[in-house]
Amino acid sequence: RGEQRRAGGLGPDTWAADFPLANGPRQSPINIIPKEAHYDPSLKALKIRYDPSNTKGILNNGHSFQVDFVDDTDSSSQQTSTVPHPVILYYTTLTGGPISGVYRLKQFHFHWGGSDNRGSEHTLNGIKFPCELHLVHWNTKYPSFGEAAEKPDGLAVVGVFLKIGAANPRLQKVLDALDAIKTKGKQTTFANFDPKTLLPGSLDYWTYEGSLTTPPLLESVTWIVLKEPISISPAQMAKFRSLLFTGDGEAPCYMVDNYRPPQPLKGRLVRASFK
Ligand SMILES: NS(=O)(=O)c1ccc(C(=O)O)c(S(=O)(=O)NCCc2ccccc2)c1
Ligand SMILES: [Zn+2]
């Protein structure tokens, strides 16, 4: 099919020209075939400790919207005034699972389709979900996110599938903020949100070595895709689809189909934390 134009740039089929990593050995997303995943009893349980006080804001970045968290020790970023700031005692962190060390939450965002038959990045037995949530963490053995993003063990992204069902009350606070960030570049305050509330009951997961799914497509991500989806209602999906890729004053283009399709596995192993 013709390469879909996505406002502010061309779609995934054109990325290889500027980002040769697009055809690299560990690209994401992938199609997950549960029967071909290897149960690994040595995989630990995921330990996710989010401190809601770390939420910073919510932003329409022109290809999705993201909720940002305070994730760096750089004091200049916390001293927004001469008034001394309480030192953040702890961050929102991910430990256990397939990773070693402590990874800090930077942001979470979603990918979704123009209709319910597509939208997720990972697929299950070739099936696309209407939406997929990504919680992006970076390895605190590196001094910053930017440094970590260049290392093979620098990032860990938790992926959660969303399936059409009953309205999900835990999405409501995010959805209510979308009216204030309709166009590219808009952001608004967003405080005390615990993203743990977005996770399903079971933390069973598949894991594999992959990459960012948007340019620069860096091959630095340990992917942790949860088996159990969470629900989203058609009305809530419509709210996501009311956002715009485009900025104020530009011809409006609805923010839909902001997902990269599955990439070749190239011999990689997908491990399961469950039987
Ligand atoms: N689908 S995904 O989890 O791979 C992903 C998608 C988008 C972004 C993003 O930057 O918006 C991100 S990000 O927040 O990790 N930023 C990646 C781009 C980047 C690399 C190095 C320094 C700054 C930004 C991740
Ligand atoms: Zn993503």
GROMACS .gro file of C-alpha atoms and ligand atoms in nm:
model
  301
    1ARG     CA    1   0.000   0.000   0.000
    2GLY     CA    2   0.124   0.355  -0.063
    3GLU     CA    3   0.330   0.494   0.221
    4GLN     CA    4   0.083   0.680   0.441
    5ARG     CA    5   0.183   1.038   0.506
    6ARG     CA    6   0.204   1.115   0.875
    7ALA     CA    7   0.195   1.484   0.954
    8GLY     CA    8   0.540   1.622   1.020
    9GLY     CA    9   0.713   1.339   0.837
   10LEU     CA   10   0.675   1.024   0.632
   11GLY     CA   11   0.571   0.684   0.762
   12PRO     CA   12   0.782   0.386   0.873
   13ASP     CA   13   0.863   0.265   0.519
   14THR     CA   14   1.070   0.579   0.458
   15TRP     CA   15   1.277   0.580   0.778
   16ALA     CA   16   1.562   0.362   0.644
   17ALA     CA   17   1.685   0.651   0.428
   18ASP     CA   18   1.768   0.867   0.728
   19PHE     CA   19   1.799   0.596   0.995
   20PRO     CA   20   1.991   0.291   0.864
   21LEU     CA   21   1.917   0.117   1.194
   22ALA     CA   22   1.563   0.070   1.056
   23ASN     CA   23   1.693  -0.253   0.895
   24GLY     CA   24   1.912  -0.350   1.192
   25PRO     CA   25   1.935  -0.689   1.366
   26ARG     CA   26   1.722  -0.604   1.671
   27GLN     CA   27   1.437  -0.381   1.556
   28SER     CA   28   1.097  -0.339   1.724
   29PRO     CA   29   0.810  -0.407   1.736
   30ILE     CA   30   0.776  -0.778   1.653
   31ASN     CA   31   0.496  -1.031   1.613
   32ILE     CA   32   0.488  -1.243   1.930
   33ILE     CA   33   0.396  -1.609   1.876
   34PRO     CA   34   0.332  -1.742   2.229
   35LYS     CA   35   0.383  -2.105   2.125
   36GLU     CA   36   0.734  -2.016   2.001
   37ALA     CA   37   0.830  -1.827   2.316
   38HIS     CA   38   1.063  -2.008   2.559
   39TYR     CA   39   0.949  -2.025   2.924
   40ASP     CA   40   1.251  -1.916   3.132
   41PRO     CA   41   1.216  -2.010   3.501
   42SER     CA   42   1.514  -1.786   3.584
   43LEU     CA   43   1.315  -1.474   3.486
   44LYS     CA   44   1.221  -1.278   3.797
   45ALA     CA   45   0.891  -1.108   3.873
   46LEU     CA   46   0.868  -0.748   3.763
   47LYS     CA   47   0.897  -0.503   4.048
   48ILE     CA   48   0.739  -0.172   3.961
   49ARG     CA   49   0.751   0.104   4.219
   50TYR     CA   50   0.596   0.428   4.099
   51ASP     CA   51   0.588   0.731   4.319
   52PRO     CA   52   0.300   0.950   4.193
   53SER     CA   53   0.471   1.267   4.314
   54ASN     CA   54   0.711   1.235   4.023
   55THR     CA   55   0.458   1.315   3.751
   56LYS     CA   56   0.568   1.628   3.562
   57GLY     CA   57   0.322   1.697   3.281
   58ILE     CA   58   0.143   1.576   2.969
   59LEU     CA   59   0.256   1.675   2.617
   60ASN     CA   60   0.136   1.637   2.257
   61ASN     CA   61   0.472   1.569   2.089
   62GLY     CA   62   0.331   1.552   1.735
   63HIS     CA   63   0.347   1.174   1.706
   64SER     CA   64   0.176   1.066   2.030
   65PHE     CA   65   0.109   1.219   2.368
   66GLN     CA   66   0.331   1.145   2.664
   67VAL     CA   67   0.313   1.181   3.043
   68ASP     CA   68   0.658   1.284   3.167
   69PHE     CA   69   0.813   1.198   3.502
   70VAL     CA   70   1.091   1.358   3.703
   71ASP     CA   71   1.378   1.123   3.626
   72ASP     CA   72   1.709   1.300   3.656
   73THR     CA   73   1.940   1.397   3.939
   74ASP     CA   74   2.050   1.709   3.754
   75SER     CA   75   1.963   1.967   4.016
   76SER     CA   76   1.921   2.244   3.757
   77SER     CA   77   1.613   2.068   3.627
   78GLN     CA   78   1.452   2.069   3.971
   79GLN     CA   79   1.543   2.417   4.083
   80THR     CA   80   1.271   2.605   3.901
   81SER     CA   81   1.299   2.892   4.146
   82THR     CA   82   1.532   3.029   4.411
   83VAL     CA   83   1.316   2.857   4.671
   84PRO     CA   84   1.505   2.538   4.767
   85HIS     CA   85   1.326   2.230   4.639
   86PRO     CA   86   1.268   1.924   4.853
   87VAL     CA   87   1.513   1.666   4.723
   88ILE     CA   88   1.324   1.386   4.551
   89LEU     CA   89   1.393   1.097   4.787
   90TYR     CA   90   1.315   0.827   4.534
   91TYR     CA   91   1.215   0.791   4.174
   92THR     CA   92   0.963   0.575   3.996
   93THR     CA   93   1.159   0.262   3.921
   94LEU     CA   94   1.149  -0.073   3.747
   95THR     CA   95   1.358  -0.364   3.882
   96GLY     CA   96   1.349  -0.745   3.856
   97GLY     CA   97   1.204  -0.905   3.545
   98PRO     CA   98   1.468  -0.969   3.278
   99ILE     CA   99   1.672  -0.664   3.376
  100SER     CA  100   1.946  -0.618   3.633
  101GLY     CA  101   1.992  -0.293   3.818
  102VAL     CA  102   1.747  -0.005   3.857
  103TYR     CA  103   1.568   0.154   3.564
  104ARG     CA  104   1.392   0.489   3.609
  105LEU     CA  105   1.062   0.586   3.443
  106LYS     CA  106   1.101   0.874   3.196
  107GLN     CA  107   0.760   0.884   3.027
  108PHE     CA  108   0.467   0.677   2.913
  109HIS     CA  109   0.278   0.714   2.584
  110PHE     CA  110   0.041   0.521   2.357
  111HIS     CA  111   0.011   0.406   1.994
  112TRP     CA  112  -0.330   0.358   1.835
  113GLY     CA  113  -0.518   0.311   1.505
  114GLY     CA  114  -0.779   0.495   1.300
  115SER     CA  115  -1.017   0.206   1.372
  116ASP     CA  116  -1.038  -0.079   1.624
  117ASN     CA  117  -0.877  -0.337   1.392
  118ARG     CA  118  -0.528  -0.183   1.419
  119GLY     CA  119  -0.314   0.041   1.639
  120SER     CA  120  -0.079  -0.173   1.848
  121GLU     CA  121   0.290  -0.208   1.760
  122HIS     CA  122   0.348  -0.559   1.892
  123THR     CA  123   0.105  -0.820   1.760
  124LEU     CA  124   0.004  -1.159   1.904
  125ASN     CA  125  -0.015  -1.442   1.650
  126GLY     CA  126  -0.050  -1.166   1.390
  127ILE     CA  127  -0.341  -1.004   1.573
  128LYS     CA  128  -0.329  -0.624   1.613
  129PHE     CA  129  -0.484  -0.463   1.920
  130PRO     CA  130  -0.650  -0.119   1.886
  131CYS     CA  131  -0.395   0.043   2.118
  132GLU     CA  132  -0.068  -0.019   2.305
  133LEU     CA  133   0.075   0.158   2.613
  134HIS     CA  134   0.454   0.201   2.653
  135LEU     CA  135   0.628   0.289   2.980
  136VAL     CA  136   0.984   0.400   2.897
  137HIS     CA  137   1.258   0.346   3.158
  138TRP     CA  138   1.635   0.403   3.149
  139ASN     CA  139   1.921   0.224   3.326
  140THR     CA  140   2.049   0.438   3.613
  141LYS     CA  141   2.401   0.292   3.573
  142TYR     CA  142   2.425   0.561   3.302
  143PRO     CA  143   2.428   0.935   3.391
  144SER     CA  144   2.126   1.032   3.182
  145PHE     CA  145   1.850   0.906   2.954
  146GLY     CA  146   2.033   1.031   2.643
  147GLU     CA  147   2.347   0.834   2.736
  148ALA     CA  148   2.147   0.523   2.825
  149ALA     CA  149   1.956   0.540   2.495
  150GLU     CA  150   2.288   0.471   2.314
  151LYS     CA  151   2.371   0.153   2.515
  152PRO     CA  152   2.251  -0.202   2.440
  153ASP     CA  153   2.120  -0.237   2.798
  154GLY     CA  154   2.022   0.127   2.836
  155LEU     CA  155   1.644   0.120   2.812
  156ALA     CA  156   1.354  -0.101   2.924
  157VAL     CA  157   1.004  -0.043   2.789
  158VAL     CA  158   0.699  -0.212   2.940
  159GLY     CA  159   0.429  -0.267   2.676
  160VAL     CA  160   0.061  -0.319   2.762
  161PHE     CA  161  -0.205  -0.411   2.505
  162LEU     CA  162  -0.542  -0.233   2.520
  163LYS     CA  163  -0.853  -0.417   2.396
  164ILE     CA  164  -1.201  -0.277   2.330
  165GLY     CA  165  -1.434  -0.336   2.623
  166ALA     CA  166  -1.583  -0.155   2.917
  167ALA     CA  167  -1.472   0.201   2.983
  168ASN     CA  168  -1.149   0.198   3.185
  169PRO     CA  169  -1.185   0.442   3.478
  170ARG     CA  170  -0.806   0.444   3.524
  171LEU     CA  171  -0.762   0.612   3.186
  172GLN     CA  172  -1.007   0.888   3.270
  173LYS     CA  173  -0.755   1.133   3.423
  174VAL     CA  174  -0.535   1.102   3.112
  175LEU     CA  175  -0.834   1.140   2.879
  176ASP     CA  176  -0.961   1.449   3.064
  177ALA     CA  177  -0.625   1.618   3.003
  178LEU     CA  178  -0.634   1.565   2.625
  179ASP     CA  179  -0.861   1.865   2.557
  180ALA     CA  180  -0.575   2.088   2.672
  181ILE     CA  181  -0.315   1.929   2.441
  182LYS     CA  182  -0.509   1.890   2.115
  183THR     CA  183  -0.232   2.018   1.887
  184LYS     CA  184   0.139   1.946   1.842
  185GLY     CA  185   0.360   2.112   2.104
  186LYS     CA  186   0.084   2.174   2.357
  187GLN     CA  187   0.148   2.061   2.713
  188THR     CA  188  -0.025   2.099   3.045
  189THR     CA  189   0.040   2.015   3.408
  190PHE     CA  190  -0.040   1.665   3.519
  191ALA     CA  191   0.027   1.578   3.880
  192ASN     CA  192   0.017   1.284   4.115
  193PHE     CA  193  -0.066   1.018   3.862
  194ASP     CA  194   0.035   0.663   3.948
  195PRO     CA  195   0.088   0.477   3.618
  196LYS     CA  196   0.083   0.151   3.815
  197THR     CA  197  -0.294   0.194   3.808
  198LEU     CA  198  -0.279   0.142   3.430
  199LEU     CA  199  -0.128  -0.208   3.463
  200PRO     CA  200  -0.335  -0.530   3.441
  201GLY     CA  201  -0.377  -0.770   3.734
  202SER     CA  202  -0.114  -1.011   3.605
  203LEU     CA  203   0.246  -0.902   3.538
  204ASP     CA  204   0.323  -1.214   3.330
  205TYR     CA  205   0.532  -1.103   3.033
  206TRP     CA  206   0.725  -1.187   2.719
  207THR     CA  207   1.070  -1.030   2.683
  208TYR     CA  208   1.317  -0.983   2.397
  209GLU     CA  209   1.601  -0.751   2.294
  210GLY     CA  210   1.479  -0.476   2.061
  211SER     CA  211   1.477  -0.109   1.976
  212LEU     CA  212   1.291   0.219   1.993
  213THR     CA  213   0.998   0.200   1.750
  214THR     CA  214   1.036   0.561   1.636
  215PRO     CA  215   1.345   0.737   1.497
  216PRO     CA  216   1.628   0.720   1.596
  217LEU     CA  217   1.526   0.348   1.630
  218LEU     CA  218   1.818   0.292   1.870
  219GLU     CA  219   1.879  -0.077   1.952
  220SER     CA  220   1.894  -0.024   2.325
  221VAL     CA  221   1.558  -0.155   2.450
  222THR     CA  222   1.483  -0.462   2.659
  223TRP     CA  223   1.115  -0.507   2.575
  224ILE     CA  224   0.880  -0.640   2.844
  225VAL     CA  225   0.535  -0.701   2.689
  226LEU     CA  226   0.262  -0.796   2.936
  227LYS     CA  227   0.041  -1.090   2.845
  228GLU     CA  228  -0.282  -0.952   2.996
  229PRO     CA  229  -0.442  -0.655   2.816
  230ILE     CA  230  -0.629  -0.373   2.987
  231SER     CA  231  -0.962  -0.243   2.854
  232ILE     CA  232  -1.057   0.077   2.673
  233SER     CA  233  -1.408   0.168   2.551
  234PRO     CA  234  -1.496   0.287   2.199
  235ALA     CA  235  -1.573   0.634   2.339
  236GLN     CA  236  -1.235   0.648   2.512
  237MET     CA  237  -1.063   0.536   2.188
  238ALA     CA  238  -1.248   0.816   2.006
  239LYS     CA  239  -1.094   1.063   2.252
  240PHE     CA  240  -0.741   0.948   2.156
  241ARG     CA  241  -0.837   0.986   1.788
  242SER     CA  242  -0.950   1.345   1.844
  243LEU     CA  243  -0.591   1.459   1.902
  244LEU     CA  244  -0.405   1.621   1.612
  245PHE     CA  245  -0.061   1.543   1.465
  246THR     CA  246  -0.059   1.904   1.345
  247GLY     CA  247   0.013   2.228   1.526
  248ASP     CA  248  -0.206   2.535   1.570
  249GLY     CA  249  -0.272   2.710   1.242
  250GLU     CA  250  -0.181   2.407   1.028
  251ALA     CA  251  -0.438   2.211   0.827
  252PRO     CA  252  -0.562   1.966   1.092
  253CYS     CA  253  -0.459   1.598   1.063
  254TYR     CA  254  -0.604   1.355   1.319
  255MET     CA  255  -0.349   1.167   1.530
  256VAL     CA  256  -0.422   0.806   1.431
  257ASP     CA  257  -0.217   0.509   1.305
  258ASN     CA  258   0.095   0.627   1.493
  259TYR     CA  259   0.230   0.272   1.512
  260ARG     CA  260   0.525   0.097   1.347
  261PRO     CA  261   0.439  -0.248   1.203
  262PRO     CA  262   0.621  -0.562   1.322
  263GLN     CA  263   0.985  -0.603   1.211
  264PRO     CA  264   1.185  -0.918   1.123
  265LEU     CA  265   1.281  -1.129   1.426
  266LYS     CA  266   1.626  -1.210   1.271
  267GLY     CA  267   1.681  -1.511   1.493
  268ARG     CA  268   1.605  -1.345   1.824
  269LEU     CA  269   1.469  -1.546   2.118
  270VAL     CA  270   1.144  -1.440   2.283
  271ARG     CA  271   1.130  -1.558   2.645
  272ALA     CA  272   0.818  -1.599   2.859
  273SER     CA  273   0.805  -1.541   3.235
  274PHE     CA  274   0.514  -1.783   3.262
  275LYS     CA  275   0.426  -2.137   3.149
  276LIG     N1  276   0.775   0.341   2.114
  276LIG     S1  277   0.905   0.370   2.201
  276LIG     O1  278   0.885   0.330   2.340
  276LIG     O2  279   1.020   0.312   2.138
  276LIG     C1  280   0.930   0.545   2.204
  276LIG     C2  281   0.852   0.625   2.123
  276LIG     C3  282   0.869   0.764   2.128
  276LIG     C4  283   0.966   0.821   2.213
  276LIG     C5  284   0.979   0.970   2.209
  276LIG     O3  285   1.090   1.025   2.226
  276LIG     O4  286   0.876   1.036   2.189
  276LIG     C6  287   1.044   0.738   2.295
  276LIG     S2  288   1.165   0.799   2.404
  276LIG     O5  289   1.099   0.882   2.502
  276LIG     O6  290   1.237   0.685   2.453
  276LIG     N2  291   1.267   0.891   2.322
  276LIG     C7  292   1.342   0.827   2.217
  276LIG     C8  293   1.409   0.932   2.130
  276LIG     C9  294   1.525   0.989   2.201
  276LIG    C10  295   1.649   0.923   2.198
  276LIG    C11  296   1.759   0.980   2.261
  276LIG    C12  297   1.744   1.100   2.330
  276LIG    C13  298   1.619   1.165   2.334
  276LIG    C14  299   1.508   1.109   2.269
  276LIG    C15  300   1.024   0.600   2.290
  277ZN      ZN  301   0.599   0.354   2.201
   0.00000   0.00000   0.00000
